[in-house]
Amino acid sequence: MPLRVQILMYDGAEEQDVIGPRDVLGHAEQAGAQVRTTLVRPSAPGEVTCFFGTRVVVPTAWEPTDTDLLIVPGGGDQLINDPDVLRNLVRAHRAGVVIAGVCTGVMVLSAAGLTRGRPCTTHHLAKADLAAQGGQVIDARVVDDGNLVTAGGVTSGIDLALWMITRECGASVALGVESIMEYEQRGVVWRSS
């Protein structure tokens, strides 16, 4: 079975938070890794306008429990105030989906209660808020706490995706992706086990 990955798209999502992980996952798939990535939208397929105005057509509605890994990009705070999204994040988490947050996307996970008492990280400007909301903030680029994986600032989404490829598909696949992208993983990956 391939690793099924969804990237949750919404108006205001930061472009790099989406494209960095999508690029890594796409290169892994082209290299032969069993990975299938889908852009999803909370309510229905349609177009979203990202933080800097890039328009993206999202082909699929989000089915919270129909994936292995969900990546929530940062950008705006629209999702923080969407009770349906927050409930569906909890539902996905309880169903065994690995939930990953990039940058301030981690604050959406916090709003859903998923980071409370757990090791996590986010963009450096939001770390105090994450800690105030009960997250156990770790000073690392990527924090892997099993079924919750979080990443720091904008470009750390690339490192999060490379880490998930390493974790789920093997280091050789991740190294191959790094070679194709001419990028080397940066910073520390902190793991709980």
XYZ file of N, CA, C and O in Angstrom:
772
model
N 0.838 -1.192 0.000
C 0.000 0.000 0.000
C 0.880 1.252 0.000
O 1.818 1.349 0.770
N 0.554 2.195 -0.860
C 1.334 3.429 -0.850
C 1.026 4.269 0.389
O -0.035 4.141 0.997
N 1.962 5.130 0.738
C 1.746 6.120 1.784
C 0.836 7.190 1.192
O 1.201 7.877 0.237
N -0.359 7.318 1.744
C -1.319 8.308 1.251
C -1.141 9.598 2.033
O -1.246 9.599 3.256
N -0.856 10.672 1.300
C -0.600 11.968 1.920
C -1.607 12.974 1.389
O -1.851 13.037 0.184
N -2.177 13.749 2.285
C -3.031 14.866 1.911
C -2.383 16.156 2.405
O -1.821 16.188 3.502
N -2.472 17.205 1.583
C -2.059 18.542 2.000
C -3.324 19.388 2.029
O -4.007 19.521 1.012
N -3.639 19.926 3.194
C -4.875 20.664 3.393
C -4.728 22.096 2.876
O -3.955 22.885 3.408
N -5.474 22.421 1.831
C -5.402 23.728 1.183
C -6.543 24.613 1.660
O -7.646 24.132 1.912
N -6.271 25.906 1.747
C -7.289 26.871 2.164
C -6.838 28.256 1.725
O -5.653 28.482 1.442
N -7.778 29.189 1.630
C -7.427 30.569 1.297
C -6.489 31.111 2.359
O -6.762 31.024 3.563
N -5.359 31.642 1.915
C -4.375 32.204 2.835
C -3.225 31.276 3.174
O -2.285 31.680 3.862
N -3.263 30.032 2.681
C -2.137 29.117 2.935
C -0.862 29.700 2.335
O -0.872 30.254 1.232
N 0.235 29.597 3.066
C 1.517 30.120 2.606
C 2.039 29.215 1.479
O 2.140 27.999 1.651
N 2.367 29.817 0.348
C 2.782 29.042 -0.826
C 3.901 28.051 -0.524
O 3.812 26.874 -0.883
N 4.971 28.498 0.105
C 6.116 27.615 0.360
C 5.765 26.472 1.313
O 6.295 25.382 1.187
N 4.870 26.722 2.243
C 4.441 25.664 3.170
C 3.773 24.514 2.424
O 3.782 23.372 2.886
N 3.172 24.831 1.277
C 2.498 23.826 0.449
C 3.465 23.231 -0.562
O 3.617 22.011 -0.667
N 4.124 24.102 -1.323
C 4.934 23.664 -2.460
C 6.176 22.906 -2.015
O 6.575 21.932 -2.660
N 6.806 23.322 -0.914
C 8.001 22.607 -0.444
C 7.712 21.135 -0.194
O 8.332 20.263 -0.810
N 6.745 20.816 0.679
C 6.421 19.403 0.905
C 5.909 18.702 -0.355
O 6.274 17.560 -0.633
N 5.100 19.399 -1.152
C 4.555 18.776 -2.368
C 5.665 18.391 -3.316
O 5.636 17.326 -3.939
N 6.676 19.242 -3.443
C 7.808 18.969 -4.321
C 8.595 17.745 -3.841
O 8.924 16.851 -4.625
N 8.883 17.707 -2.550
C 9.604 16.559 -1.978
C 8.835 15.270 -2.232
O 9.398 14.268 -2.706
N 7.550 15.276 -1.935
C 6.739 14.065 -2.093
C 6.624 13.657 -3.556
O 6.671 12.466 -3.882
N 6.509 14.628 -4.446
C 6.448 14.325 -5.873
C 7.732 13.700 -6.383
O 7.704 12.731 -7.157
N 8.871 14.236 -5.957
C 10.154 13.655 -6.365
C 10.327 12.247 -5.792
O 10.872 11.365 -6.464
N 9.866 12.027 -4.585
C 9.942 10.681 -4.003
C 9.126 9.700 -4.836
O 9.576 8.582 -5.116
N 7.938 10.126 -5.219
C 7.084 9.264 -6.039
C 7.746 8.971 -7.388
O 7.759 7.822 -7.843
N 8.335 9.980 -8.015
C 9.016 9.770 -9.294
C 10.217 8.848 -9.153
O 10.570 8.153 -10.096
N 10.814 8.850 -7.955
C 11.962 7.968 -7.705
C 11.534 6.538 -7.409
O 12.366 5.673 -7.164
N 10.229 6.283 -7.400
C 9.741 4.927 -7.194
C 9.180 4.639 -5.826
O 8.721 3.531 -5.556
N 9.201 5.631 -4.938
C 8.633 5.415 -3.604
C 7.121 5.274 -3.718
O 6.485 5.909 -4.556
N 6.556 4.455 -2.867
C 5.111 4.246 -2.855
C 4.456 5.366 -2.049
O 4.108 5.195 -0.887
N 4.296 6.522 -2.702
C 3.726 7.712 -2.082
C 2.690 8.275 -3.047
O 2.941 8.379 -4.241
N 1.533 8.644 -2.532
C 0.481 9.288 -3.332
C 0.039 10.540 -2.591
O -0.474 10.453 -1.481
N 0.235 11.696 -3.217
C -0.079 12.970 -2.574
C -1.261 13.619 -3.259
O -1.325 13.676 -4.484
N -2.173 14.135 -2.454
C -3.362 14.807 -2.964
C -3.548 16.129 -2.234
O -3.434 16.180 -1.011
N -3.804 17.183 -2.998
C -4.213 18.443 -2.399
C -5.696 18.335 -2.094
O -6.473 17.896 -2.948
N -6.095 18.715 -0.887
C -7.499 18.614 -0.481
C -7.958 19.950 0.087
O -7.160 20.746 0.584
N -9.249 20.171 0.017
C -9.869 21.397 0.516
C -10.928 21.006 1.538
O -11.627 20.017 1.341
N -11.077 21.762 2.632
C -11.987 21.341 3.700
C -13.415 21.038 3.277
O -13.994 20.060 3.729
N -14.001 21.833 2.425
C -15.428 21.647 2.158
C -15.722 20.913 0.861
O -16.569 20.025 0.821
N -15.047 21.282 -0.206
C -15.338 20.725 -1.530
C -14.187 21.077 -2.448
O -13.395 21.981 -2.152
N -14.052 20.386 -3.577
C -13.039 20.798 -4.550
C -13.280 22.258 -4.947
O -14.398 22.771 -4.864
N -12.234 22.926 -5.396
C -12.384 24.309 -5.821
C -11.054 25.025 -5.799
O -10.003 24.429 -5.572
N -11.107 26.315 -6.025
C -9.898 27.124 -6.089
C -9.636 27.787 -4.744
O -10.568 28.213 -4.057
N -8.352 27.859 -4.377
C -7.950 28.636 -3.210
C -6.969 29.702 -3.661
O -6.261 29.531 -4.655
N -6.931 30.783 -2.925
C -5.963 31.842 -3.172
C -4.993 31.849 -2.002
O -5.397 32.090 -0.848
N -3.741 31.569 -2.289
C -2.728 31.465 -1.239
C -2.316 32.848 -0.730
O -2.779 33.876 -1.224
N -1.458 32.863 0.258
C -1.064 34.062 0.997
C -0.589 35.192 0.086
O -0.933 36.352 0.274
N 0.216 34.862 -0.923
C 0.764 35.869 -1.828
C -0.015 35.970 -3.137
O 0.480 36.517 -4.111
N -1.213 35.422 -3.175
C -2.076 35.584 -4.330
C -2.056 34.469 -5.353
O -2.789 34.529 -6.340
N -1.225 33.458 -5.153
C -1.193 32.330 -6.083
C -2.501 31.563 -5.984
O -2.938 31.205 -4.889
N -3.102 31.324 -7.136
C -4.356 30.567 -7.156
C -4.059 29.119 -7.496
O -3.307 28.823 -8.420
N -4.676 28.240 -6.742
C -4.457 26.801 -6.910
C -5.815 26.118 -7.004
O -6.688 26.341 -6.152
N -5.966 25.301 -8.028
C -7.181 24.492 -8.148
C -6.966 23.227 -7.334
O -5.998 22.490 -7.561
N -7.846 23.002 -6.386
C -7.745 21.841 -5.495
C -8.787 20.820 -5.961
O -9.986 21.090 -5.905
N -8.328 19.632 -6.399
C -9.243 18.700 -7.062
C -10.130 17.866 -6.147
O -11.080 17.242 -6.612
N -9.835 17.857 -4.858
C -10.475 16.873 -3.985
C -10.951 17.506 -2.682
O -10.266 18.347 -2.097
N -12.107 17.054 -2.214
C -12.589 17.443 -0.886
C -11.850 16.622 0.168
O -11.514 15.459 -0.060
N -11.616 17.224 1.311
C -10.921 16.566 2.414
C -11.818 15.528 3.055
O -12.910 15.817 3.517
N -11.330 14.308 3.071
C -11.952 13.217 3.826
C -10.984 12.909 4.970
O -9.953 12.260 4.747
N -11.249 13.387 6.179
C -10.266 13.367 7.258
C -9.651 12.014 7.583
O -8.500 11.956 8.001
N -10.380 10.932 7.423
C -9.827 9.630 7.819
C -9.335 8.822 6.626
O -8.921 7.678 6.792
N -9.321 9.403 5.437
C -8.952 8.682 4.217
C -7.528 9.005 3.788
O -7.265 9.331 2.632
N -6.602 8.965 4.724
C -5.205 9.236 4.434
C -4.348 8.634 5.544
O -4.855 8.253 6.601
N -3.060 8.568 5.294
C -2.108 8.123 6.314
C -1.423 9.312 6.985
O -1.062 9.257 8.155
N -1.219 10.375 6.191
C -0.502 11.557 6.662
C -1.229 12.793 6.143
O -1.494 12.899 4.940
N -1.545 13.713 7.036
C -2.148 14.988 6.675
C -1.157 16.090 7.010
O -0.670 16.164 8.141
N -0.870 16.951 6.028
C 0.016 18.095 6.241
C -0.837 19.359 6.238
O -1.584 19.621 5.295
N -0.705 20.145 7.316
C -1.437 21.400 7.446
C -0.435 22.547 7.312
O 0.401 22.740 8.199
N -0.501 23.299 6.211
C 0.414 24.425 6.030
C -0.031 25.626 6.851
O -1.193 25.741 7.242
N 0.904 26.529 7.087
C 0.573 27.765 7.774
C 0.177 28.850 6.797
O -0.035 28.605 5.612
N 0.087 30.047 7.288
C -0.284 31.189 6.467
C -1.256 32.074 7.198
O -0.875 32.907 8.003
N -2.513 31.890 6.945
C -3.542 32.692 7.606
C -4.088 31.962 8.814
O -3.698 30.851 9.132
N -5.020 32.608 9.483
C -5.604 31.978 10.660
C -7.031 31.506 10.395
O -7.787 31.231 11.326
N -7.415 31.408 9.111
C -8.785 31.028 8.774
C -9.189 29.698 9.395
O -10.303 29.557 9.887
N -8.309 28.723 9.368
C -8.664 27.397 9.872
C -8.799 27.373 11.393
O -9.547 26.573 11.938
N -8.082 28.260 12.070
C -8.137 28.302 13.537
C -9.559 28.590 14.012
O -9.973 28.131 15.072
N -10.286 29.333 13.209
C -11.639 29.744 13.593
C -12.724 28.919 12.921
O -13.887 29.318 12.936
N -12.352 27.785 12.343
C -13.320 26.932 11.644
C -13.590 25.685 12.486
O -12.791 24.744 12.496
N -14.707 25.649 13.225
C -14.963 24.522 14.123
C -15.070 23.180 13.397
O -14.695 22.149 13.967
N -15.541 23.175 12.159
C -15.620 21.911 11.410
C -14.229 21.360 11.127
O -13.983 20.161 11.267
N -13.297 22.240 10.730
C -11.924 21.812 10.477
C -11.295 21.274 11.761
O -10.654 20.212 11.766
N -11.480 21.984 12.864
C -10.882 21.552 14.128
C -11.437 20.198 14.561
O -10.673 19.313 14.983
N -12.750 20.006 14.437
C -13.351 18.701 14.771
C -12.805 17.598 13.868
O -12.528 16.479 14.328
N -12.648 17.905 12.588
C -12.152 16.898 11.648
C -10.680 16.561 11.869
O -10.261 15.425 11.627
N -9.904 17.524 12.341
C -8.515 17.219 12.705
C -8.483 16.217 13.859
O -7.706 15.258 13.846
N -9.308 16.457 14.862
C -9.382 15.530 15.999
C -9.861 14.164 15.522
O -9.308 13.130 15.910
N -10.867 14.148 14.670
C -11.387 12.886 14.138
C -10.304 12.116 13.374
O -10.134 10.903 13.563
N -9.556 12.814 12.538
C -8.475 12.172 11.780
C -7.421 11.610 12.726
O -6.970 10.465 12.582
N -7.048 12.412 13.716
C -6.026 11.996 14.682
C -6.467 10.740 15.429
O -5.687 9.789 15.582
N -7.719 10.714 15.875
C -8.237 9.539 16.594
C -8.314 8.309 15.708
O -8.250 7.185 16.198
N -8.455 8.519 14.395
C -8.535 7.402 13.450
C -7.154 6.866 13.073
O -7.056 5.910 12.305
N -6.089 7.484 13.593
C -4.745 6.980 13.333
C -3.978 7.713 12.256
O -2.872 7.306 11.889
N -4.528 8.797 11.744
C -3.814 9.599 10.756
C -2.670 10.340 11.455
O -2.860 10.905 12.533
N -1.493 10.321 10.849
C -0.386 11.126 11.343
C -0.666 12.564 10.910
O -0.891 12.835 9.721
N -0.655 13.472 11.855
C -0.947 14.871 11.578
C 0.364 15.651 11.628
O 1.107 15.560 12.601
N 0.629 16.405 10.556
C 1.855 17.198 10.476
C 1.496 18.655 10.246
O 0.620 18.970 9.437
N 2.161 19.547 10.959
C 1.944 20.980 10.796
C 3.224 21.655 10.382
O 4.303 21.338 10.880
N 3.096 22.596 9.444
C 4.237 23.372 8.978
C 4.036 24.825 9.405
O 2.970 25.398 9.188
N 5.056 25.399 10.035
C 5.045 26.820 10.383
C 3.819 27.110 11.263
O 3.549 26.385 12.205
N 3.051 28.128 10.952
C 1.900 28.461 11.779
C 0.726 27.520 11.553
O -0.293 27.634 12.255
N 0.854 26.575 10.639
C -0.143 25.510 10.544
C -0.215 24.731 11.848
O -1.243 24.145 12.190
N 0.883 24.739 12.606
C 0.915 24.078 13.913
C -0.067 24.758 14.868
O -0.659 24.100 15.728
N -0.294 26.050 14.677
C -1.237 26.751 15.546
C -2.673 26.283 15.293
O -3.506 26.326 16.196
N -2.953 25.814 14.095
C -4.260 25.206 13.810
C -4.381 23.902 14.596
O -5.416 23.620 15.206
N -3.300 23.128 14.609
C -3.305 21.879 15.385
C -3.473 22.189 16.870
O -4.172 21.469 17.587
N -2.860 23.281 17.313
C -3.005 23.693 18.707
C -4.456 24.075 19.010
O -4.996 23.696 20.055
N -5.079 24.806 18.088
C -6.480 25.203 18.286
C -7.398 23.989 18.390
O -8.419 24.026 19.068
N -6.988 22.886 17.734
C -7.761 21.638 17.810
C -7.417 20.836 19.061
O -8.018 19.790 19.313
N -6.451 21.300 19.846
C -6.054 20.606 21.066
C -5.052 19.492 20.859
O -4.743 18.749 21.798
N -4.490 19.372 19.655
C -3.613 18.236 19.354
C -2.192 18.397 19.886
O -1.473 17.403 20.003
N -1.770 19.614 20.200
C -0.400 19.822 20.672
C -0.309 19.929 22.192
O 0.794 19.945 22.735
N -1.434 19.980 22.867
C -1.446 20.181 24.319
C -0.666 19.067 25.022
O -0.973 17.897 24.893
N 0.378 19.477 25.766
C 1.183 18.523 26.516
C 2.122 17.692 25.663
O 2.728 16.743 26.168
N 2.254 18.030 24.382
C 3.079 17.226 23.468
C 4.267 18.030 22.960
O 4.177 19.241 22.759
N 5.385 17.360 22.702
C 6.522 18.036 22.075
C 6.121 18.535 20.689
O 5.505 17.802 19.908
N 6.477 19.785 20.384
C 6.109 20.378 19.102
C 6.957 21.620 18.861
O 7.648 22.093 19.757
N 6.868 22.145 17.644
C 7.533 23.393 17.305
C 6.678 24.128 16.290
O 5.710 23.581 15.753
N 7.034 25.373 16.027
C 6.350 26.201 15.039
C 7.298 27.323 14.640
O 8.459 27.364 15.067
N 6.805 28.267 13.857
C 7.576 29.443 13.476
C 8.044 30.155 14.744
O 7.298 30.232 15.721
N 9.265 30.682 14.703
C 9.819 31.286 15.925
C 8.954 32.410 16.493
O 8.929 32.614 17.699
N 8.217 33.123 15.655
C 7.372 34.203 16.157
C 6.110 33.702 16.856
O 5.440 34.481 17.543
N 5.781 32.421 16.690
C 4.570 31.866 17.300
C 4.870 30.897 18.449
O 3.941 30.375 19.064
N 6.143 30.670 18.746
C 6.488 29.689 19.788
C 5.915 30.045 21.159
O 5.448 29.160 21.878
N 5.930 31.314 21.523
C 5.389 31.704 22.833
C 3.896 31.410 22.903
O 3.400 30.923 23.925
N 3.178 31.679 21.814
C 1.740 31.378 21.784
C 1.499 29.880 21.878
O 0.577 29.436 22.568
N 2.313 29.094 21.176
C 2.163 27.642 21.213
C 2.375 27.121 22.636
O 1.608 26.285 23.126
N 3.401 27.643 23.309
C 3.657 27.241 24.696
C 2.512 27.680 25.609
O 2.071 26.912 26.476
N 1.991 28.884 25.404
C 0.891 29.381 26.231
C -0.365 28.536 26.062
O -1.184 28.444 26.983
N -0.495 27.886 24.912
C -1.653 27.027 24.651
C -1.404 25.576 25.053
O -2.209 24.693 24.756
N -0.288 25.335 25.729
C -0.055 24.017 26.306
C 0.898 23.130 25.550
O 1.151 21.994 25.962
N 1.456 23.613 24.447
C 2.439 22.805 23.723
C 3.764 22.766 24.454
O 4.166 23.746 25.094
N 4.437 21.639 24.390
C 5.777 21.497 24.970
C 6.761 21.860 23.863
O 7.185 21.006 23.091
N 7.103 23.136 23.741
C 7.873 23.643 22.612
C 9.321 23.167 22.691
O 9.993 23.324 23.711
N 9.765 22.566 21.593
C 11.128 22.062 21.450
C 11.839 22.938 20.428
O 11.277 23.262 19.379
N 13.088 23.299 20.712
C 13.860 24.116 19.787
C 14.526 23.207 18.753
O 15.677 22.819 18.910
N 13.759 22.848 17.737
C 14.263 21.994 16.658
C 13.537 22.370 15.377
O 12.438 22.935 15.413
N 14.126 22.060 14.262
C 13.511 22.383 12.967
C 12.291 21.503 12.717
O 11.275 21.955 12.214
N 12.414 20.215 13.065
C 11.312 19.257 12.937
C 11.216 18.496 14.253
O 12.226 18.071 14.800
N 9.986 18.327 14.738
C 9.752 17.564 15.967
C 8.825 16.406 15.619
O 7.711 16.611 15.142
N 9.308 15.191 15.841
C 8.552 13.974 15.535
C 8.130 13.329 16.847
O 8.949 12.757 17.559
N 6.845 13.425 17.142
C 6.292 12.786 18.335
C 5.330 11.671 17.913
O 4.205 11.572 18.397
N 5.770 10.867 16.962
C 4.982 9.731 16.511
C 3.863 10.126 15.573
O 4.076 10.331 14.385
N 2.662 10.276 16.113
C 1.520 10.604 15.257
C 1.273 12.112 15.159
O 0.270 12.547 14.608
N 2.209 12.907 15.685
C 2.190 14.353 15.557
C 3.596 14.803 15.166
O 4.551 14.575 15.910
N 3.709 15.417 13.976
C 5.004 15.872 13.489
C 4.850 17.346 13.136
O 3.932 17.727 12.409
N 5.750 18.174 13.677
C 5.641 19.606 13.467
C 6.963 20.166 12.969
O 8.021 19.586 13.209
N 6.864 21.318 12.279
C 8.060 21.946 11.723
C 8.018 23.437 11.993
O 6.951 24.033 12.115
N 9.189 24.037 12.035
C 9.336 25.455 12.343
C 8.858 26.361 11.227
O 7.761 26.196 10.698
N 9.690 27.311 10.846
C 9.309 28.329 9.868
C 9.109 27.797 8.455
O 9.210 26.600 8.186
N 8.836 28.716 7.555
C 8.328 28.440 6.220
C 9.084 27.331 5.481
O 8.482 26.354 5.052
N 10.393 27.458 5.308
C 11.129 26.461 4.516
C 11.285 25.132 5.231
O 11.669 24.139 4.609
N 10.968 25.077 6.501
C 11.107 23.811 7.233
C 10.120 22.754 6.753
O 10.269 21.579 7.067
N 9.114 23.136 5.976
C 8.210 22.152 5.385
C 8.939 21.194 4.472
O 8.575 20.015 4.366
N 9.989 21.672 3.820
C 10.817 20.800 2.985
C 11.473 19.747 3.867
O 11.481 18.559 3.549
N 12.015 20.196 4.999
C 12.685 19.271 5.917
C 11.706 18.297 6.552
O 12.024 17.125 6.736
N 10.502 18.771 6.859
C 9.473 17.881 7.403
C 9.162 16.770 6.391
O 9.124 15.592 6.744
N 8.965 17.147 5.137
C 8.635 16.148 4.112
C 9.799 15.187 3.879
O 9.592 13.973 3.735
N 11.023 15.697 3.857
C 12.178 14.806 3.718
C 12.274 13.853 4.904
O 12.591 12.666 4.737
N 11.992 14.364 6.106
C 12.005 13.489 7.282
C 10.936 12.407 7.163
O 11.183 11.238 7.458
N 9.738 12.781 6.726
C 8.669 11.787 6.609
C 9.012 10.747 5.543
O 8.696 9.565 5.705
N 9.673 11.147 4.471
C 10.127 10.185 3.461
C 11.186 9.273 4.075
O 11.163 8.050 3.872
N 12.111 9.846 4.841
C 13.121 9.027 5.526
C 12.443 8.016 6.445
O 12.755 6.824 6.421
N 11.521 8.490 7.247
C 10.830 7.665 8.248
C 9.990 6.570 7.609
O 9.983 5.430 8.075
N 9.256 6.906 6.549
C 8.287 5.971 5.971
C 8.817 5.174 4.782
O 8.320 4.077 4.514
N 9.802 5.716 4.062
C 10.260 5.064 2.821
C 11.742 4.706 2.841
O 12.198 3.986 1.961
N 12.479 5.261 3.794
C 13.891 4.931 3.905
C 14.803 6.087 3.545
O 14.465 6.949 2.727
N 15.981 6.075 4.164
C 16.949 7.156 3.974
C 17.443 7.239 2.536
O 17.693 8.335 2.033
N 17.564 6.112 1.848
C 18.078 6.165 0.478
C 17.132 6.935 -0.436
O 17.571 7.663 -1.332
N 15.841 6.782 -0.225
C 14.866 7.538 -1.035
C 15.008 9.027 -0.733
O 15.054 9.859 -1.659
N 15.096 9.385 0.542
C 15.233 10.794 0.918
C 16.523 11.386 0.359
O 16.525 12.519 -0.143
N 17.608 10.639 0.403
C 18.869 11.131 -0.155
C 18.754 11.343 -1.656
O 19.305 12.300 -2.203
N 18.044 10.461 -2.332
C 17.819 10.622 -3.766
C 17.025 11.885 -4.068
O 17.324 12.608 -5.021
N 16.014 12.163 -3.257
C 15.221 13.375 -3.432
C 16.090 14.609 -3.175
O 16.045 15.584 -3.939
N 16.898 14.561 -2.120
C 17.809 15.679 -1.847
C 18.710 15.940 -3.045
O 18.943 17.094 -3.422
N 19.215 14.884 -3.660
C 20.101 15.029 -4.812
C 19.380 15.692 -5.980
O 19.904 16.629 -6.599
N 18.184 15.227 -6.279
C 17.405 15.808 -7.383
C 17.104 17.281 -7.116
O 17.194 18.130 -8.008
N 16.740 17.603 -5.884
C 16.370 18.979 -5.524
C 17.587 19.867 -5.258
O 17.430 21.074 -5.093
N 18.780 19.258 -5.199
C 19.998 19.977 -4.820
C 19.778 20.726 -3.501
O 20.002 21.927 -3.371
N 19.316 19.958 -2.523
C 18.992 20.495 -1.207
C 19.443 19.481 -0.170
O 19.325 18.285 -0.379
N 19.949 19.959 0.946
C 20.309 19.089 2.059
C 19.440 19.434 3.250
O 19.235 20.608 3.546
N 18.938 18.385 3.933
C 18.111 18.630 5.118
C 18.873 19.516 6.086
O 20.060 19.332 6.308
N 18.133 20.475 6.671
C 18.717 21.430 7.580
C 18.204 21.188 8.990
O 17.093 20.715 9.169
N 19.006 21.589 9.952
C 18.560 21.607 11.330
C 18.380 20.241 11.953
O 18.718 19.215 11.383
N 17.823 20.279 13.130
C 17.673 19.074 13.952
C 16.278 18.495 13.776
O 15.292 19.211 13.733
N 16.220 17.151 13.670
C 14.961 16.435 13.806
C 14.961 15.852 15.211
O 15.781 15.000 15.542
N 14.069 16.333 16.046
C 13.939 15.830 17.417
C 12.885 14.745 17.402
O 11.783 14.943 16.880
N 13.222 13.574 17.951
C 12.272 12.457 17.991
C 12.016 12.032 19.412
O 12.924 11.976 20.226
N 10.748 11.665 19.666
C 10.380 11.241 21.017
C 10.784 9.805 21.298
O 10.817 9.397 22.445
N 11.051 9.032 20.253
C 11.475 7.643 20.502
C 12.526 7.211 19.514
O 12.800 7.846 18.563
